[in-house]
Coordinates of C-alpha atoms and ligand atoms in Angstrom, one line a residue:
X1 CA 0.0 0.0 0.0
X2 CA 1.8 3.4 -0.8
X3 CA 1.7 6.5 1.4
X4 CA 1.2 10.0 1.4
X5 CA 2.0 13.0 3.9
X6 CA -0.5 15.5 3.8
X7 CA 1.6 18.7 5.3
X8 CA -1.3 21.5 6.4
X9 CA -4.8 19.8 6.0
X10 CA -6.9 22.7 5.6
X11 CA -9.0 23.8 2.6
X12 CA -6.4 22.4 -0.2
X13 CA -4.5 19.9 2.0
X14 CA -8.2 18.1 3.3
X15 CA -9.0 17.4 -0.7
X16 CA -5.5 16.4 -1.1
X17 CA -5.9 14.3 1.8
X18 CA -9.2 12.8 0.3
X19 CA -7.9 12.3 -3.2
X20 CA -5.4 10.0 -1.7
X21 CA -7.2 8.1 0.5
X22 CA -10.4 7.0 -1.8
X23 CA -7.7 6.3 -4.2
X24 CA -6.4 3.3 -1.5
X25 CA -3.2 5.0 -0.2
X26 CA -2.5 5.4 3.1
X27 CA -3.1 9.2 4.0
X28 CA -0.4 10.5 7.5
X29 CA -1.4 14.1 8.1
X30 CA 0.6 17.1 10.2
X31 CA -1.5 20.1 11.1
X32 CA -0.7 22.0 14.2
X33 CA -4.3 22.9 14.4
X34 CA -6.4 21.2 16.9
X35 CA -9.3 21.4 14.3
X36 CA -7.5 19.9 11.5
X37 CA -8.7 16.5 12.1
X38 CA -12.2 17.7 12.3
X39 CA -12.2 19.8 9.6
X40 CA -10.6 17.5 7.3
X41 CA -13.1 14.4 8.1
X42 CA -16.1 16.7 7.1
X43 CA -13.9 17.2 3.5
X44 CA -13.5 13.4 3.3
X45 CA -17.2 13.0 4.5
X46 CA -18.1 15.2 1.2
X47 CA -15.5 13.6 -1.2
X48 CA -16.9 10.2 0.2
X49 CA -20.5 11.0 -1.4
X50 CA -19.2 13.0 -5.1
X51 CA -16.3 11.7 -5.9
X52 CA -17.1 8.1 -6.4
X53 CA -19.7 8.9 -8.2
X54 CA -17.4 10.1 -10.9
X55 CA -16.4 6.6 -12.1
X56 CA -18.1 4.0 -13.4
X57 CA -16.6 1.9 -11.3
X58 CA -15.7 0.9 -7.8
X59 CA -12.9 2.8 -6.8
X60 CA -10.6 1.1 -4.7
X61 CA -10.9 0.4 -0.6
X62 CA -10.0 3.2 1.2
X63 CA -6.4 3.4 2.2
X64 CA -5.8 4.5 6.4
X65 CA -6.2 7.9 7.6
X66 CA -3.8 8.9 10.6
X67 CA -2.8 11.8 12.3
X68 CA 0.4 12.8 13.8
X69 CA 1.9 15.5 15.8
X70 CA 5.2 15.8 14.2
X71 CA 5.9 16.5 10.8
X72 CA 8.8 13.6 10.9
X73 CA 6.2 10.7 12.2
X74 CA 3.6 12.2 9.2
X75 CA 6.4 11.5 6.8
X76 CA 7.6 7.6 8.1
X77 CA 7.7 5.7 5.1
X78 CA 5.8 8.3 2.7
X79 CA 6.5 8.1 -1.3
X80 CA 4.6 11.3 -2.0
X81 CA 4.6 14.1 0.6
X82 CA 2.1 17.6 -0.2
X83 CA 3.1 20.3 1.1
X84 CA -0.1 22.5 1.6
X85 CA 0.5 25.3 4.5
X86 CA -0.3 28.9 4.5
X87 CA 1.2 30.5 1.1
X88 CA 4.1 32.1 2.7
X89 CA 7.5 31.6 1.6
X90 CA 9.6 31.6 4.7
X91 CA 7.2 29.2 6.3
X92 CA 7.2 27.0 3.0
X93 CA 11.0 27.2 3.4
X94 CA 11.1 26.6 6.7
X95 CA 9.0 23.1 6.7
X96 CA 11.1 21.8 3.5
X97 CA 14.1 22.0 5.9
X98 CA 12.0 20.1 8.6
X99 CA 10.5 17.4 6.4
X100 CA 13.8 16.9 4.4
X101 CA 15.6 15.9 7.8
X102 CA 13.3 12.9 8.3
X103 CA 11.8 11.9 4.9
X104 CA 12.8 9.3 2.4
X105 CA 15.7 11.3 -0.1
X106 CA 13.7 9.3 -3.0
X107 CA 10.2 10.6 -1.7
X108 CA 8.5 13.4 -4.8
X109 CA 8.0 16.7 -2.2
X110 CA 5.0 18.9 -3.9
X111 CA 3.7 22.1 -3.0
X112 CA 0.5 23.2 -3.7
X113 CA 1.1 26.6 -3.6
X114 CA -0.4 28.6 -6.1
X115 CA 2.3 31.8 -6.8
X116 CA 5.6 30.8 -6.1
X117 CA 8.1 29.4 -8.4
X118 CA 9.9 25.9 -7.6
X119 CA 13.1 27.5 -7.9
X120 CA 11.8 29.8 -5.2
X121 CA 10.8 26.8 -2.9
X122 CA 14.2 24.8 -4.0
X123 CA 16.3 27.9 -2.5
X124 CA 17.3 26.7 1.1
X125 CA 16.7 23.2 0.4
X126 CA 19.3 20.5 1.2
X127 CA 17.8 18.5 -1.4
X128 CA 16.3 20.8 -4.0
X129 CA 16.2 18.0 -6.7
X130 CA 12.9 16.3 -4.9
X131 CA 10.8 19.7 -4.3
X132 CA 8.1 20.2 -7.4
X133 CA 5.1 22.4 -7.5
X134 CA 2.6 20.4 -7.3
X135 CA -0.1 23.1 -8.5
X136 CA -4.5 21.5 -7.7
X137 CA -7.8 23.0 -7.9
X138 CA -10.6 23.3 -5.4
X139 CA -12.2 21.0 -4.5
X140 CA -8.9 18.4 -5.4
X141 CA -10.7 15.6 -5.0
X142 CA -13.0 16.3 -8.0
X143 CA -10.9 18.6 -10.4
X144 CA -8.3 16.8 -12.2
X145 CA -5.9 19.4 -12.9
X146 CA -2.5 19.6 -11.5
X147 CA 0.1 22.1 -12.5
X148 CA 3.3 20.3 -12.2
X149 CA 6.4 22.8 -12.4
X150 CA 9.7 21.6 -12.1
X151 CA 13.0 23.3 -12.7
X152 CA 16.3 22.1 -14.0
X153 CA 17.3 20.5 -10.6
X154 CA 14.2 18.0 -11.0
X155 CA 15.7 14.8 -12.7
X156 CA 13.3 13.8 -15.7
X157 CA 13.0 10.5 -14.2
X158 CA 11.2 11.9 -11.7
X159 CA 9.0 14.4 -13.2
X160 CA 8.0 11.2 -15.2
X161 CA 7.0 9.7 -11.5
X162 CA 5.0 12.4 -10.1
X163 CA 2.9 12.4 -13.5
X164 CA 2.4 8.7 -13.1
X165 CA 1.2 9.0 -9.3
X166 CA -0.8 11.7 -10.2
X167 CA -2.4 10.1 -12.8
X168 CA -2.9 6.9 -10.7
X169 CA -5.3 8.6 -8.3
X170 CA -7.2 10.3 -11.3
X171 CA -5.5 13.5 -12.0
X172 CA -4.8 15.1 -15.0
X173 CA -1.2 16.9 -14.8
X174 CA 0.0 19.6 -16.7
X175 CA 3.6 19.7 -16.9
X176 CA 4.5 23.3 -16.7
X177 CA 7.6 23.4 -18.8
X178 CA 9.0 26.8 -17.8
X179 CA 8.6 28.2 -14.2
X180 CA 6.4 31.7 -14.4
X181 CA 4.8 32.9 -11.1
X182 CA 1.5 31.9 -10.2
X183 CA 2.1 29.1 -12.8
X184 CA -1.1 28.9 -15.8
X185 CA -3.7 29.0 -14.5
X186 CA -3.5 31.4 -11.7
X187 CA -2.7 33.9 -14.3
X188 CA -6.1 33.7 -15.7
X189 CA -7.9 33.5 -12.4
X190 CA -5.9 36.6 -11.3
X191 CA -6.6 38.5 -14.4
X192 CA -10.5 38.1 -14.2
X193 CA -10.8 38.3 -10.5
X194 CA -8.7 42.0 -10.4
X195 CA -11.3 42.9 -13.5
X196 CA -14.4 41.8 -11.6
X197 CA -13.3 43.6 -8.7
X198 CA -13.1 46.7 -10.8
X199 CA -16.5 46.0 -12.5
X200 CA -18.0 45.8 -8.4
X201 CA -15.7 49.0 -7.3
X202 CA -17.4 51.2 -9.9
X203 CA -20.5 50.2 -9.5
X204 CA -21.0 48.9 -12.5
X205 CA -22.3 45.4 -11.6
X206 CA -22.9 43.0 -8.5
X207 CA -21.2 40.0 -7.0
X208 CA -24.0 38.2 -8.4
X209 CA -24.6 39.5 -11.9
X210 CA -21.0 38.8 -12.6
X211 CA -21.9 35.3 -11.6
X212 CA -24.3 34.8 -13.8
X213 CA -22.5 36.2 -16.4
X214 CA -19.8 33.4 -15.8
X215 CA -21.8 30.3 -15.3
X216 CA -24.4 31.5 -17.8
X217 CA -22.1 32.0 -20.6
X218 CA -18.4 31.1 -20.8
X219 CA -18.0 29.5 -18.2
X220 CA -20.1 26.8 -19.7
X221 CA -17.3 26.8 -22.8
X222 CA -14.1 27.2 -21.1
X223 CA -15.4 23.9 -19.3
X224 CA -15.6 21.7 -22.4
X225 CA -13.3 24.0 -25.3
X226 CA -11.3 26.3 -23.4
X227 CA -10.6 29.4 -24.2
X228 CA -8.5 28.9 -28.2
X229 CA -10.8 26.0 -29.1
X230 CA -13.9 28.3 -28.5
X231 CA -12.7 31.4 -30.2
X232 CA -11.2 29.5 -33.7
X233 CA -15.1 28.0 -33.7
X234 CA -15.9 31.8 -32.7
X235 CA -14.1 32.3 -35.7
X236 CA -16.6 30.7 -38.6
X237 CA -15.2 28.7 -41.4
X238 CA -12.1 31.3 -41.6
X239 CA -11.3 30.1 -38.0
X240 CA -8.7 31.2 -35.7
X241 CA -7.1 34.0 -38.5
X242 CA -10.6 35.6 -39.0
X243 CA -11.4 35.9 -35.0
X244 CA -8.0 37.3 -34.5
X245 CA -8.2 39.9 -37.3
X246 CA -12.3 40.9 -36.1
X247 CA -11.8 41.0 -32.8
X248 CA -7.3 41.7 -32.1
X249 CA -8.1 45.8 -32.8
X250 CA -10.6 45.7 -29.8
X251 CA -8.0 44.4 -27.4
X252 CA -6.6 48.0 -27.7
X253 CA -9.9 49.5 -26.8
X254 CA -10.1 51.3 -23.3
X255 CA -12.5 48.0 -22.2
X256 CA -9.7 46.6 -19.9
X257 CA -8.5 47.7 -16.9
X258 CA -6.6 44.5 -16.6
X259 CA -2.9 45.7 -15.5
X260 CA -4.2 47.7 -12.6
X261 CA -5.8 46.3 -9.0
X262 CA -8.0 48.6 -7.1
X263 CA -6.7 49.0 -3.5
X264 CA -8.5 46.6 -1.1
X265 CA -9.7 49.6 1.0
X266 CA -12.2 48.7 4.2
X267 CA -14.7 50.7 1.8
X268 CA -14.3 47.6 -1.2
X269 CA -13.9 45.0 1.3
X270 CA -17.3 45.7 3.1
X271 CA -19.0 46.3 -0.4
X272 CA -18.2 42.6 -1.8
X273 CA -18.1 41.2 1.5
X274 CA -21.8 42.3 1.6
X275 CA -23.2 41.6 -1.9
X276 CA -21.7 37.9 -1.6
X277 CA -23.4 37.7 2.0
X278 CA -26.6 39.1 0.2
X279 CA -26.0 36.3 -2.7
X280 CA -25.6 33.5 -0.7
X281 CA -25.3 34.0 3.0
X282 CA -28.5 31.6 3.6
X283 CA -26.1 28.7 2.9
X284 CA -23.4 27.5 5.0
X285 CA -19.8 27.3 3.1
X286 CA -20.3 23.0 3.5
X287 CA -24.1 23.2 1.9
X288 CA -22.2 25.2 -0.7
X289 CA -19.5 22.6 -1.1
X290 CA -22.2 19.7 -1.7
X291 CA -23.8 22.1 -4.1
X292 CA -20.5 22.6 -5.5
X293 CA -19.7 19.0 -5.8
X294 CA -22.8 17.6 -7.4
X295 CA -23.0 20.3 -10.0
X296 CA -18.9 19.1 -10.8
X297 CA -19.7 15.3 -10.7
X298 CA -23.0 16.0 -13.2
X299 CA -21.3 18.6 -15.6
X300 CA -18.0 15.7 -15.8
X301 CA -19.9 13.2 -16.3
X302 CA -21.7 14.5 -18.8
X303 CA -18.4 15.4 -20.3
X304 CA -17.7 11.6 -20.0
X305 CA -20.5 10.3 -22.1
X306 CA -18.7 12.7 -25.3
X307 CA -15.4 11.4 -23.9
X308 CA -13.6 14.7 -24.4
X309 CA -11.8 16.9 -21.8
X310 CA -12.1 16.4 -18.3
X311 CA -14.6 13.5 -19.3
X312 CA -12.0 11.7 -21.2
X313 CA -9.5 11.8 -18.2
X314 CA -12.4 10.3 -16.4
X315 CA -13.1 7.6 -18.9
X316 CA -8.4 6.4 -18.8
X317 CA -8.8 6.2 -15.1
X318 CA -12.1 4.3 -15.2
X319 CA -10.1 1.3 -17.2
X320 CA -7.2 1.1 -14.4
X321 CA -9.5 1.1 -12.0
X322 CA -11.4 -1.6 -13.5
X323 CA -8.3 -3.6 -14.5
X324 CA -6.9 -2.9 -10.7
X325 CA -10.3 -4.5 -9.3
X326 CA -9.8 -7.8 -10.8
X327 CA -13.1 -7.2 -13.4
X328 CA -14.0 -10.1 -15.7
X329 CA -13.6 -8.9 -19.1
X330 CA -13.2 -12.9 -20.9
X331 CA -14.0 -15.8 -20.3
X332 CA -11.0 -17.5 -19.1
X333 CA -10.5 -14.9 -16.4
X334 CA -13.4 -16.5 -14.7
X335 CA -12.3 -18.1 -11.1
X336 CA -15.6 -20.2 -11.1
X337 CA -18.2 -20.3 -13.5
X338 CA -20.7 -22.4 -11.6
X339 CA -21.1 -18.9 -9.6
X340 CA -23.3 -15.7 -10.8
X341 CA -20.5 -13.4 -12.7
X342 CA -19.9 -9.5 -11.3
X343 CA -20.4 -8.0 -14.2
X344 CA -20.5 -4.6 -12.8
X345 CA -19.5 -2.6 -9.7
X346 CA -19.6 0.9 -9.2
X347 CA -21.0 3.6 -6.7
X348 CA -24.3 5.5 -7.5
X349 CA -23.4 9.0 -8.9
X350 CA -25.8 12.1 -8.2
X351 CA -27.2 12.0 -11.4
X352 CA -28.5 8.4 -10.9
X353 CA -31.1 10.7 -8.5
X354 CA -34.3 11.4 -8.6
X355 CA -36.9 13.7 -6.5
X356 CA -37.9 10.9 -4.1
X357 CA -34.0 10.8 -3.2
X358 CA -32.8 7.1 -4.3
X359 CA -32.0 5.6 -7.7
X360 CA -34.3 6.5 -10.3
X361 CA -36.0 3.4 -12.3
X362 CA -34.3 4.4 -16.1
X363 CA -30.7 4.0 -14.1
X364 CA -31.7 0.5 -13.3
X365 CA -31.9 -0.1 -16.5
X366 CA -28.5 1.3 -17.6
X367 CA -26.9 -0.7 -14.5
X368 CA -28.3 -3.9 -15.4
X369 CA -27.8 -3.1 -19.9
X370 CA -24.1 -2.5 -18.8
X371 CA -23.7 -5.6 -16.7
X372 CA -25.8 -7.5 -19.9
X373 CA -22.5 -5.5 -22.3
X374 CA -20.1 -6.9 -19.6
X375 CA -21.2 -10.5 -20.0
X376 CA -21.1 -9.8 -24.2
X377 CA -18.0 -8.8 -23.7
X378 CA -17.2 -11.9 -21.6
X379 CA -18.1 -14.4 -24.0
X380 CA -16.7 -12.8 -26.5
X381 CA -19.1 -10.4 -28.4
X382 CA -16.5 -7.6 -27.4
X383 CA -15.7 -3.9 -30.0
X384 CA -13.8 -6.5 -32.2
X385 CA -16.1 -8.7 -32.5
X386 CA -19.2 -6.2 -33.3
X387 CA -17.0 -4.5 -36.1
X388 CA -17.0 -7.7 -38.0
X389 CA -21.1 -7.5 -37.9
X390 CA -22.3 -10.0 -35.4
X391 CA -24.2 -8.7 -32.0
X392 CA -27.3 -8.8 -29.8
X393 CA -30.3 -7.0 -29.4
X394 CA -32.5 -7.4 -26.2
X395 CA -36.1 -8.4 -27.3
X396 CA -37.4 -8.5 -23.7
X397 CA -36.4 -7.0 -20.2
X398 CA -38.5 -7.6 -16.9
X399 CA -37.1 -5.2 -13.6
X400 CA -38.2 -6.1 -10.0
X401 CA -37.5 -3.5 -7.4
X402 CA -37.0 -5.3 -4.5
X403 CA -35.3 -2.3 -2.0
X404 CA -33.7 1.4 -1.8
X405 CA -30.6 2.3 -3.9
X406 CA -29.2 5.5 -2.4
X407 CA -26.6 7.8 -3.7
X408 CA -22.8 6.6 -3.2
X409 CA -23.8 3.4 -2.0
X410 CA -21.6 0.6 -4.3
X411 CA -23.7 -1.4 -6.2
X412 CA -22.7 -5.3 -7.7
X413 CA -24.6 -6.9 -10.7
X414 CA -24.1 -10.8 -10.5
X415 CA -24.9 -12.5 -13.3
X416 CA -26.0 -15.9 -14.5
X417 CA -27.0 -17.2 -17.6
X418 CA -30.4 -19.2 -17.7
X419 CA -30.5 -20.4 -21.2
X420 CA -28.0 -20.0 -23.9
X421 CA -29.2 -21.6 -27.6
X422 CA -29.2 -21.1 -31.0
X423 CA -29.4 -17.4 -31.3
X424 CA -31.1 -16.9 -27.9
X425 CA -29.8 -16.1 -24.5
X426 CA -31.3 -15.9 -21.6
X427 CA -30.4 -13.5 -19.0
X428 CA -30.9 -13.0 -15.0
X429 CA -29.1 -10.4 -13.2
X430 CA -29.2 -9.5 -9.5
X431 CA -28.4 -6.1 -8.1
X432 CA -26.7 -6.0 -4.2
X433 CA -25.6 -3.5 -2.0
X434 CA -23.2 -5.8 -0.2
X435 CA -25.4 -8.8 0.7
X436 CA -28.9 -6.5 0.2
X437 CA -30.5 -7.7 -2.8
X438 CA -31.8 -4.2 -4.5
X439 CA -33.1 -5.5 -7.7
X440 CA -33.5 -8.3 -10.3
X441 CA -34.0 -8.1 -14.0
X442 CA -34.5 -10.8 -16.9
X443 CA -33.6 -10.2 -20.6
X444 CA -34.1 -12.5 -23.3
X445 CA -31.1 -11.1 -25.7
X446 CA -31.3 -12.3 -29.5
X447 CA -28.0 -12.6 -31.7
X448 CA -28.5 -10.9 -34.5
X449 CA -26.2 -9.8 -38.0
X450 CA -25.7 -6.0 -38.4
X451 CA -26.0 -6.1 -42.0
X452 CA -29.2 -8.1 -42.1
X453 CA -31.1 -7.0 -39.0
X454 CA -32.0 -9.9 -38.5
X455 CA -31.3 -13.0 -35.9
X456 CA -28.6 -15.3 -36.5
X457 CA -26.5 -18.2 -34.9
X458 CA -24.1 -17.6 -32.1
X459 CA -20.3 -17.9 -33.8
X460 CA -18.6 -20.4 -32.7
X461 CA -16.7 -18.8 -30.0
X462 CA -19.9 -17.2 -27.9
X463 CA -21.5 -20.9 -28.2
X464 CA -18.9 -22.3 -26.3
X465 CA -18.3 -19.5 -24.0
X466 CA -21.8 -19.5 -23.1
X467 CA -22.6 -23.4 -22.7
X468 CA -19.1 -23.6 -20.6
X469 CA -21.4 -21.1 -18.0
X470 CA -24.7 -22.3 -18.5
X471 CA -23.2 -25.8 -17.5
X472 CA -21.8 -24.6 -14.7
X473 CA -24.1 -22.6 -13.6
X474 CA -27.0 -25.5 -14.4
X475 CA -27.1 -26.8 -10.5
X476 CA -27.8 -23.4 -9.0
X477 CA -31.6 -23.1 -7.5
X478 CA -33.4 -21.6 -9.8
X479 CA -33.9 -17.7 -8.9
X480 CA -36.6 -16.3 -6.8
X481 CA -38.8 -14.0 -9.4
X482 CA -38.0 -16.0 -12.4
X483 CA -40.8 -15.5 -15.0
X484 CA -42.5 -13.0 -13.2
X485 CA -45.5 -10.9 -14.9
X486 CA -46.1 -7.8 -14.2
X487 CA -48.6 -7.3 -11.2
X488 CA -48.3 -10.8 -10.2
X489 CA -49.5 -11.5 -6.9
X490 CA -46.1 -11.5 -4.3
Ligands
NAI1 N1 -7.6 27.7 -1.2 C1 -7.4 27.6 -2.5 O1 -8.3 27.9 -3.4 C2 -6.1 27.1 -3.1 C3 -5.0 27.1 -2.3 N2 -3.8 26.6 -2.8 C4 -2.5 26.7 -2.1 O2 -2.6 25.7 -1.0 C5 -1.8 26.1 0.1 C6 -2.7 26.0 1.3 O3 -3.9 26.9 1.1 P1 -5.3 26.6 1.9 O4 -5.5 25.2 2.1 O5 -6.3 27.4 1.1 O6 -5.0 27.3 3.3 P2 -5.7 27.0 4.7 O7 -5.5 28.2 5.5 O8 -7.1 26.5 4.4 O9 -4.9 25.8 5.2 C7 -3.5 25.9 5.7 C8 -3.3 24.8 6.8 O10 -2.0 24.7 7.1 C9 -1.9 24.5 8.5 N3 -0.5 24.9 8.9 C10 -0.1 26.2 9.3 N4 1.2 26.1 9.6 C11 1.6 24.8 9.4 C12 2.8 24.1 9.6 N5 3.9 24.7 10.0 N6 2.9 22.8 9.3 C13 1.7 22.1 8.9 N7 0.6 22.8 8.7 C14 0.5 24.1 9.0 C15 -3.0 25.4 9.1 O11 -3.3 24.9 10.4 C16 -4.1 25.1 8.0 O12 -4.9 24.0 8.4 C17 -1.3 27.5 -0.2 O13 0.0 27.4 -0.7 C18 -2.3 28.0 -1.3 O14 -1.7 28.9 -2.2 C19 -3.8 26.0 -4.0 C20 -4.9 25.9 -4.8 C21 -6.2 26.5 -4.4
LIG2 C1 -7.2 31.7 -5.3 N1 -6.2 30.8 -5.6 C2 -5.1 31.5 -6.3 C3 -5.7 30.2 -4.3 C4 -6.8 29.8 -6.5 C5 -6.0 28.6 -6.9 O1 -4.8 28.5 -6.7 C6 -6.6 27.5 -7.7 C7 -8.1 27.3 -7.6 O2 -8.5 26.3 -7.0 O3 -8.9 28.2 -8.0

């Protein structure tokens, strides 16, 4: 099991500390604060509901949470330490000297610090060569991005490991390639916070009305296109050479105020202080979070379906999660057919919601098609094997709802096959929440040719893939609910 030390476990170091943990490692946190432990369990207790949800599939079991009061215990036998105090630079200086005293010299050091250049943090070091930044987004255990900025003294070797760990627990890194303050990113955020703090100074809009002119317009863009993407499309047919030569004369224009920052006078303060309070002070900052965090895990995985952007990061680290758990994907990966096969496991996302607050009845459906794909996929009607024109269609499906299926819990599809002949199979899968039966469903699934349209016989292949399981699964009882009608007396 690999470790992490979480250094500072407040706003960033919590979702670091989350991120870590639901991805199995072992999480060892140092925070002088006597709330750190508290604080951080409600972030975990958040990250515990959204962020499975994310995958369609189980993520790993948690790794072990501990916390220590030295920084040298937090570190014992850490591979990845995160450094994620207060961003100031003496301090961040200060705890590189403490943790390089008692870490492993092979350990990647990251800071999450979002201004300061590595070559800054590598100044006093003993061992500069293991300090990165290490650069995440709030909430960290949602957004993927991480800004990774080495310098020179980094050895590629292991620049090429921090990408890899990163990516293991579902990140997405963006290897800075030369140091700048306040890395990518930040710029950007800078730039259109000191503007909207103008646009509020002069009275010229609200706290809120610049929110809505974010989330009701680009914001909604940058998410999926970013900011070139959506200005070359901006651009018509022409593309990026037309948009430039429209809209480059403007940037000249008195419209930005963009090098300047008005002084954070009591007078400004008070004034956005109190619009924001007016906005949203009927919420507490954690309802906010949750609010936060479902809209994230809905907007992703909608980006997952188009597998593009953040969806598609989503979509790599679904397969090594799925390869990790020990999945079925053939046939002769099965321990013993003579039991029901998993063919799926995965938590319930928010979207899988509806008002009555549980699963709602279509998602049943898509739980119990995908574990009917997985079992294709078992027995051999897999991508390949579709491209050359053979595959099923379902003619019939019957669902029982047997209990409650509540948001994060992890859901497992067992399957068996019934009947397997000809060009018929014959399908019965049971959903469990652990050992709670949630649901059953029956599908009679019909091979069929994609040129014709029409039914045809099993290849050779799927025939004996499927009679090896129906044999072995012939002695089972047969299931409760089997042939079933609809409003049959229980
Ligand atoms: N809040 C944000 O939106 C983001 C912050 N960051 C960066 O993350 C770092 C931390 O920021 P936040 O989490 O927002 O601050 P925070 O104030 O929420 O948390 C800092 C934590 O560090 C602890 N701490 C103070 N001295 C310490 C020490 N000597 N050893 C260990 N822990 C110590 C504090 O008790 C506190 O819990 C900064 O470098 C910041 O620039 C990066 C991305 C986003
Ligand atoms: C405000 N901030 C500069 C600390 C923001 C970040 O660093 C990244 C983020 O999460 O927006």
């Amino acid at each position: 099991m690999a470790t992490a030390a979480i250094i500072g476990g407040g706003v960033i170091g919590g979702g670091w500390a989350a991120r870590f943990l639901l991805n199995g490692w072992d999480v060892q946190v140092f925070d002088p604060d006597p709330e750190a432990e508290r604080k951080i369990g409600e972030v975990i207790d958040n990250a515990r509901v959204s962020l499975p949800g994310l995958s369609d599939t189980a993520l790993p079991p948690e790794g072990r949470l501990s916390f220590h009061d030295s920084m040298s215990e937090a570190v014992a036998g850490a591979s990845w330490i995160q450094e994620s105090v207060p961003e100031r630079l003496e301090l961040k200086r200060k705890v590189y000297q403490t943790l390089q005293e008692h870490c492993e010299a092979d350990a990647i050091l990251g800071s999450s610090t979002s201004g300061f250049k590595p070559s800054e943090l590598q100044g006093c070091a003993s061992r500069p060569e293991q300090i990165v930044v290490t650069h995440p987004f709030n909430p960290v255990y949602l957004m993927p991005l991480v800004e990774l900025v080495p310098t020179e003294k980094n050895a590629p070797a292991l620049i090429e490991r921090a990408k890899e760990t990163l990516k293991g627990v579902g990140m997405f890194p963006l290897h800075v390639r030369k140091e700048i303050d306040a890395h990518i990113a930040d710029r950007f955020l800078e730039a259109v916070w000191r503007e909207a703090l103008w646009l509020v100074k002069d009275g010229i809009a609200t706290t809120e009305e610049i929110d809505e002119a974010i989330r009701m317009g680009f914001g909604i863009r940058w998410a999926q296109m970013g900011l070139f993407d959506t200005y070359r499309v901006a651009g018509g047919e022409a593309g990026m050479k037309h948009f430039m030569a429209q809209f480059g004369p403007c940037l000249e224009w008195p419209w930005t105020k963009l090098m300047d920052v008005p002084e954070f006078t009591d007078e400004l303060v008070d004034l956005i202080a109190g619009q924001s309070d007016a906005q949203s002070g009927h919420m507490s900052i954690r309802e906010m979070e949750r609010v936060r965090d479902n809209n994230l895990v809905s907007m992703m995985r909608a980006l997952k379906a188009q597998n593009f952007a953040s969806g598609a990061v989503l979509n790599q680290h679904d397969k090594k999660l799925s390869a990790e758990a020990g999945m079925v994907r053939k046939s002769a990966d099965i321990a013993d057919p003579s039991l029901p096969i998993v063919t799926q496991r995965r938590a319930v996302p928010v979207d899988w919601l509806d008002y009555n607050g549980h699963m709602t009845e279509s998602r049943y459906l898509q739980a119990f098609a995908d574990a009917s794909d997985r079992l294709m996929e078992i027995i051999g009607c897999d991508q390949e094997y579709i491209a050359t024109g053979g595959s099923f269609f379902t003619a019939e499906t019957h669902i029982r709802h047997i209990d409650e299926t509540h948001l994060g819990s992890v859901i497992e599809v067992r399957t068996r096959v019934l009947m397997a002949e000809g060009k018929k199979m014959h399908l019965w899968h049971e959903m469990y929440a652990g050992e709670k039966l949630l649901a059953t469903a029956e599908h009679i699934l019909i091979h069929v040719s994609l040129e014709t349209r029409r039914p045809a016989p099993f290849s050779p292949e799927i025939a004996a893939n499927l009679k090896m399981i129906y044999e072995a699964q012939a002695d089972l009882p047969a299931p409760d609910g089997l042939g079933r009608y609809v409003g049959q007396p229980r």
